[in-house]
Amino acid sequence: MDVIDLRSDTVTVPTAEMRQAMAQAAVGDDVFGEDPTTRRLEEVAAELMGTEGSLFVPSGTMGNQIAIACHTRPGQEVIVEATSHIYNVEMATMARFSGVQPRVLVGERGVFAADQVAAAIHPDLYYLAPTGLVCLENTHNAAGGRIWPIEGAREVIAVAHARGLPVHLDGARIFNAAVATGLPVRELVRGVDSVMFCLSKGLGCPVGSLLCGSGPFIAEARRVRKAMGGGMRQVGILAAAGLYALEHHVDRLADDHAHARLLADGLSTIPGLSVWPPETNIVVFEIQTGPTAQELCLRLRERGVLAAPAGAGTHPRRIRMVTHLGITRDDVLRTVDLLRRELGTPRM
Ligand code: TLP
């Protein structure tokens, strides 16, 4: 039986065509700046984001943390949203690598408002940590792949800039936001001082993220990447996968979004489940009574469907399912059917 893996869009494996592109990549030593395929990928990414430059990094986490290290100095605060990836799932690396602490804002389903940011920025008083950076996340993972409303984001950016603060965007899934809204990515990221996006999620690459920003920012980011052990050598093999994905795997994200809607619609017909309406490729639902997320995920696993508990201790009945290029319409229908049977409701 084929396993239906809905734990994350990170589980995709490269297609035959992507492997072909990787096998044929021209390579050189990228730490010497001599890998032509990586250079090309960095040019293409910068062009797409409308920035002066970009840097290929091994992971989204490293991209975010390099950005924080470049924008701040030790002893500062970074404004983050309470359920953001940077704050919750990056192992306190802003404290570990950059010596900064988070200033946490509670958003409305992952999204905070400009006046919250204005109130959280510290005035210049000798006993307060200076604020160094504001971070946004689009799409917002823990909010169920929610798209950060563009007007709200622009207001936050304006407030930060008016107070002399840079803004970093965790755009791990920014292409999902672009496809769902029909807006070019460069519009969605306009005004931010740096943006990280991932190739290894919905875009289907095995490894890699890009950190994009101004020329001087990228020059510094290159130094910090090396310091973190992220300088890679003949990495054009991986960059080739990225170039392939940016050409062939962006528009198809619409299929993942359609599958997420189909999944959410199906799950909504099962009594006892409360389903968040998906905006992109992430479906979150809560089991109102019955098994915990952990228990239900184990039962689904025995029957060939992988899903992930998503409540991180605070919401033990919350489950996340993510659609991606390895998931078909039939997989979605089979998953809904299985859940209906597991939760003991007769077929409709
Ligand atoms: N997200 C992963 C897990 O870490 C939770 C996933 O399965 O969704 N920003 C956002 C918004 C992310 O969702 C992720 C990964 C990252 C950054 C970090 O990327 P990686 O895993 O490449 O370090």
PDB file of N, CA and C in Angstrom, residues 287-336:
ATOM      1  N   ILE A 287     -10.048  17.843  16.838  1.00  0.00           N
ATOM      2  CA  ILE A 287     -10.991  16.769  17.165  1.00  0.00           C
ATOM      3  C   ILE A 287     -11.704  17.247  18.435  1.00  0.00           C
ATOM      4  N   GLN A 288     -13.032  17.423  18.333  1.00  0.00           N
ATOM      5  CA  GLN A 288     -13.713  18.018  19.496  1.00  0.00           C
ATOM      6  C   GLN A 288     -13.825  17.053  20.669  1.00  0.00           C
ATOM      7  N   THR A 289     -14.134  15.778  20.369  1.00  0.00           N
ATOM      8  CA  THR A 289     -14.119  14.760  21.442  1.00  0.00           C
ATOM      9  C   THR A 289     -13.488  13.510  20.839  1.00  0.00           C
ATOM     10  N   GLY A 290     -13.109  12.560  21.717  1.00  0.00           N
ATOM     11  CA  GLY A 290     -12.529  11.319  21.210  1.00  0.00           C
ATOM     12  C   GLY A 290     -11.024  11.343  21.336  1.00  0.00           C
ATOM     13  N   PRO A 291     -10.322  10.748  20.365  1.00  0.00           N
ATOM     14  CA  PRO A 291      -8.879  10.578  20.513  1.00  0.00           C
ATOM     15  C   PRO A 291      -8.126  11.905  20.511  1.00  0.00           C
ATOM     16  N   THR A 292      -6.941  11.890  21.110  1.00  0.00           N
ATOM     17  CA  THR A 292      -6.055  13.057  20.978  1.00  0.00           C
ATOM     18  C   THR A 292      -5.425  13.004  19.587  1.00  0.00           C
ATOM     19  N   ALA A 293      -4.790  14.097  19.230  1.00  0.00           N
ATOM     20  CA  ALA A 293      -4.124  14.162  17.922  1.00  0.00           C
ATOM     21  C   ALA A 293      -3.068  13.056  17.816  1.00  0.00           C
ATOM     22  N   GLN A 294      -2.333  12.867  18.909  1.00  0.00           N
ATOM     23  CA  GLN A 294      -1.282  11.845  18.934  1.00  0.00           C
ATOM     24  C   GLN A 294      -1.867  10.461  18.644  1.00  0.00           C
ATOM     25  N   GLU A 295      -2.976  10.157  19.349  1.00  0.00           N
ATOM     26  CA  GLU A 295      -3.600   8.831  19.177  1.00  0.00           C
ATOM     27  C   GLU A 295      -4.144   8.656  17.762  1.00  0.00           C
ATOM     28  N   LEU A 296      -4.835   9.678  17.286  1.00  0.00           N
ATOM     29  CA  LEU A 296      -5.433   9.551  15.955  1.00  0.00           C
ATOM     30  C   LEU A 296      -4.333   9.424  14.893  1.00  0.00           C
ATOM     31  N   CYS A 297      -3.262  10.185  15.043  1.00  0.00           N
ATOM     32  CA  CYS A 297      -2.171  10.102  14.051  1.00  0.00           C
ATOM     33  C   CYS A 297      -1.554   8.709  14.045  1.00  0.00           C
ATOM     34  N   LEU A 298      -1.452   8.070  15.218  1.00  0.00           N
ATOM     35  CA  LEU A 298      -0.911   6.699  15.274  1.00  0.00           C
ATOM     36  C   LEU A 298      -1.836   5.731  14.542  1.00  0.00           C
ATOM     37  N   ARG A 299      -3.151   5.911  14.782  1.00  0.00           N
ATOM     38  CA  ARG A 299      -4.121   5.023  14.119  1.00  0.00           C
ATOM     39  C   ARG A 299      -4.094   5.223  12.605  1.00  0.00           C
ATOM     40  N   LEU A 300      -3.974   6.463  12.168  1.00  0.00           N
ATOM     41  CA  LEU A 300      -3.919   6.740  10.723  1.00  0.00           C
ATOM     42  C   LEU A 300      -2.652   6.132  10.129  1.00  0.00           C
ATOM     43  N   ARG A 301      -1.555   6.247  10.871  1.00  0.00           N
ATOM     44  CA  ARG A 301      -0.265   5.713  10.397  1.00  0.00           C
ATOM     45  C   ARG A 301      -0.361   4.214  10.111  1.00  0.00           C
ATOM     46  N   GLU A 302      -1.053   3.491  11.020  1.00  0.00           N
ATOM     47  CA  GLU A 302      -1.205   2.035  10.819  1.00  0.00           C
ATOM     48  C   GLU A 302      -1.956   1.744   9.525  1.00  0.00           C
ATOM     49  N   ARG A 303      -2.730   2.716   9.062  1.00  0.00           N
ATOM     50  CA  ARG A 303      -3.514   2.510   7.837  1.00  0.00           C
ATOM     51  C   ARG A 303      -2.939   3.274   6.651  1.00  0.00           C
ATOM     52  N   GLY A 304      -1.708   3.723   6.803  1.00  0.00           N
ATOM     53  CA  GLY A 304      -0.994   4.269   5.642  1.00  0.00           C
ATOM     54  C   GLY A 304      -1.164   5.756   5.391  1.00  0.00           C
ATOM     55  N   VAL A 305      -1.718   6.503   6.361  1.00  0.00           N
ATOM     56  CA  VAL A 305      -1.816   7.965   6.191  1.00  0.00           C
ATOM     57  C   VAL A 305      -1.011   8.645   7.294  1.00  0.00           C
ATOM     58  N   LEU A 306      -0.082   9.488   6.901  1.00  0.00           N
ATOM     59  CA  LEU A 306       0.750  10.188   7.879  1.00  0.00           C
ATOM     60  C   LEU A 306       0.279  11.633   8.016  1.00  0.00           C
ATOM     61  N   ALA A 307       0.019  12.022   9.267  1.00  0.00           N
ATOM     62  CA  ALA A 307      -0.356  13.409   9.574  1.00  0.00           C
ATOM     63  C   ALA A 307       0.403  13.795  10.828  1.00  0.00           C
ATOM     64  N   ALA A 308       0.393  15.092  11.174  1.00  0.00           N
ATOM     65  CA  ALA A 308       1.208  15.518  12.316  1.00  0.00           C
ATOM     66  C   ALA A 308       0.359  16.231  13.361  1.00  0.00           C
ATOM     67  N   PRO A 309       0.516  15.861  14.646  1.00  0.00           N
ATOM     68  CA  PRO A 309      -0.101  16.664  15.700  1.00  0.00           C
ATOM     69  C   PRO A 309       0.468  18.076  15.604  1.00  0.00           C
ATOM     70  N   ALA A 310      -0.382  19.096  15.759  1.00  0.00           N
ATOM     71  CA  ALA A 310       0.103  20.459  15.513  1.00  0.00           C
ATOM     72  C   ALA A 310      -0.105  21.393  16.683  1.00  0.00           C
ATOM     73  N   GLY A 311      -0.464  20.850  17.836  1.00  0.00           N
ATOM     74  CA  GLY A 311      -0.813  21.724  18.961  1.00  0.00           C
ATOM     75  C   GLY A 311       0.345  22.069  19.869  1.00  0.00           C
ATOM     76  N   ALA A 312       1.507  21.439  19.684  1.00  0.00           N
ATOM     77  CA  ALA A 312       2.716  21.701  20.487  1.00  0.00           C
ATOM     78  C   ALA A 312       2.422  21.823  21.987  1.00  0.00           C
ATOM     79  N   GLY A 313       1.727  20.822  22.549  1.00  0.00           N
ATOM     80  CA  GLY A 313       1.496  20.821  23.988  1.00  0.00           C
ATOM     81  C   GLY A 313       0.241  21.565  24.412  1.00  0.00           C
ATOM     82  N   THR A 314      -0.048  22.667  23.759  1.00  0.00           N
ATOM     83  CA  THR A 314      -1.177  23.493  24.219  1.00  0.00           C
ATOM     84  C   THR A 314      -2.523  23.063  23.612  1.00  0.00           C
ATOM     85  N   HIS A 315      -2.497  22.437  22.453  1.00  0.00           N
ATOM     86  CA  HIS A 315      -3.744  22.030  21.795  1.00  0.00           C
ATOM     87  C   HIS A 315      -3.630  20.554  21.410  1.00  0.00           C
ATOM     88  N   PRO A 316      -3.869  19.647  22.371  1.00  0.00           N
ATOM     89  CA  PRO A 316      -3.590  18.219  22.136  1.00  0.00           C
ATOM     90  C   PRO A 316      -4.500  17.558  21.103  1.00  0.00           C
ATOM     91  N   ARG A 317      -5.530  18.249  20.652  1.00  0.00           N
ATOM     92  CA  ARG A 317      -6.422  17.646  19.658  1.00  0.00           C
ATOM     93  C   ARG A 317      -6.315  18.315  18.283  1.00  0.00           C
ATOM     94  N   ARG A 318      -5.217  18.987  18.062  1.00  0.00           N
ATOM     95  CA  ARG A 318      -5.059  19.697  16.788  1.00  0.00           C
ATOM     96  C   ARG A 318      -4.131  18.905  15.853  1.00  0.00           C
ATOM     97  N   ILE A 319      -4.564  18.761  14.599  1.00  0.00           N
ATOM     98  CA  ILE A 319      -3.783  18.007  13.603  1.00  0.00           C
ATOM     99  C   ILE A 319      -3.548  18.887  12.379  1.00  0.00           C
ATOM    100  N   ARG A 320      -2.359  18.730  11.778  1.00  0.00           N
ATOM    101  CA  ARG A 320      -2.055  19.463  10.544  1.00  0.00           C
ATOM    102  C   ARG A 320      -1.851  18.467   9.414  1.00  0.00           C
ATOM    103  N   MET A 321      -2.443  18.783   8.259  1.00  0.00           N
ATOM    104  CA  MET A 321      -2.176  18.016   7.037  1.00  0.00           C
ATOM    105  C   MET A 321      -1.751  19.006   5.960  1.00  0.00           C
ATOM    106  N   VAL A 322      -0.695  18.676   5.227  1.00  0.00           N
ATOM    107  CA  VAL A 322      -0.154  19.596   4.226  1.00  0.00           C
ATOM    108  C   VAL A 322      -0.161  18.905   2.867  1.00  0.00           C
ATOM    109  N   THR A 323      -0.720  19.582   1.868  1.00  0.00           N
ATOM    110  CA  THR A 323      -0.727  19.015   0.519  1.00  0.00           C
ATOM    111  C   THR A 323       0.524  19.481  -0.229  1.00  0.00           C
ATOM    112  N   HIS A 324       0.942  18.668  -1.195  1.00  0.00           N
ATOM    113  CA  HIS A 324       2.189  18.954  -1.934  1.00  0.00           C
ATOM    114  C   HIS A 324       2.212  18.124  -3.207  1.00  0.00           C
ATOM    115  N   LEU A 325       3.318  18.185  -3.939  1.00  0.00           N
ATOM    116  CA  LEU A 325       3.301  17.555  -5.267  1.00  0.00           C
ATOM    117  C   LEU A 325       3.261  16.039  -5.242  1.00  0.00           C
ATOM    118  N   GLY A 326       3.417  15.446  -4.052  1.00  0.00           N
ATOM    119  CA  GLY A 326       3.296  13.992  -3.940  1.00  0.00           C
ATOM    120  C   GLY A 326       1.887  13.541  -3.582  1.00  0.00           C
ATOM    121  N   ILE A 327       0.959  14.475  -3.500  1.00  0.00           N
ATOM    122  CA  ILE A 327      -0.404  14.144  -3.066  1.00  0.00           C
ATOM    123  C   ILE A 327      -1.389  14.348  -4.219  1.00  0.00           C
ATOM    124  N   THR A 328      -2.158  13.305  -4.510  1.00  0.00           N
ATOM    125  CA  THR A 328      -3.140  13.396  -5.595  1.00  0.00           C
ATOM    126  C   THR A 328      -4.540  13.619  -5.020  1.00  0.00           C
ATOM    127  N   ARG A 329      -5.469  13.904  -5.937  1.00  0.00           N
ATOM    128  CA  ARG A 329      -6.876  14.064  -5.545  1.00  0.00           C
ATOM    129  C   ARG A 329      -7.385  12.769  -4.892  1.00  0.00           C
ATOM    130  N   ASP A 330      -6.958  11.642  -5.460  1.00  0.00           N
ATOM    131  CA  ASP A 330      -7.382  10.359  -4.922  1.00  0.00           C
ATOM    132  C   ASP A 330      -6.853  10.152  -3.494  1.00  0.00           C
ATOM    133  N   ASP A 331      -5.626  10.577  -3.243  1.00  0.00           N
ATOM    134  CA  ASP A 331      -5.062  10.477  -1.879  1.00  0.00           C
ATOM    135  C   ASP A 331      -5.934  11.262  -0.900  1.00  0.00           C
ATOM    136  N   VAL A 332      -6.388  12.436  -1.343  1.00  0.00           N
ATOM    137  CA  VAL A 332      -7.212  13.282  -0.473  1.00  0.00           C
ATOM    138  C   VAL A 332      -8.529  12.568  -0.158  1.00  0.00           C
ATOM    139  N   LEU A 333      -9.156  12.009  -1.187  1.00  0.00           N
ATOM    140  CA  LEU A 333     -10.446  11.345  -0.977  1.00  0.00           C
ATOM    141  C   LEU A 333     -10.274  10.129  -0.068  1.00  0.00           C
ATOM    142  N   ARG A 334      -9.171   9.388  -0.258  1.00  0.00           N
ATOM    143  CA  ARG A 334      -8.915   8.208   0.595  1.00  0.00           C
ATOM    144  C   ARG A 334      -8.697   8.636   2.047  1.00  0.00           C
ATOM    145  N   THR A 335      -8.016   9.765   2.235  1.00  0.00           N
ATOM    146  CA  THR A 335      -7.741  10.250   3.594  1.00  0.00           C
ATOM    147  C   THR A 335      -9.041  10.627   4.300  1.00  0.00           C
ATOM    148  N   VAL A 336      -9.924  11.312   3.584  1.00  0.00           N
ATOM    149  CA  VAL A 336     -11.206  11.717   4.190  1.00  0.00           C
ATOM    150  C   VAL A 336     -12.006  10.472   4.569  1.00  0.00           C
TER     151      VAL A 336
END
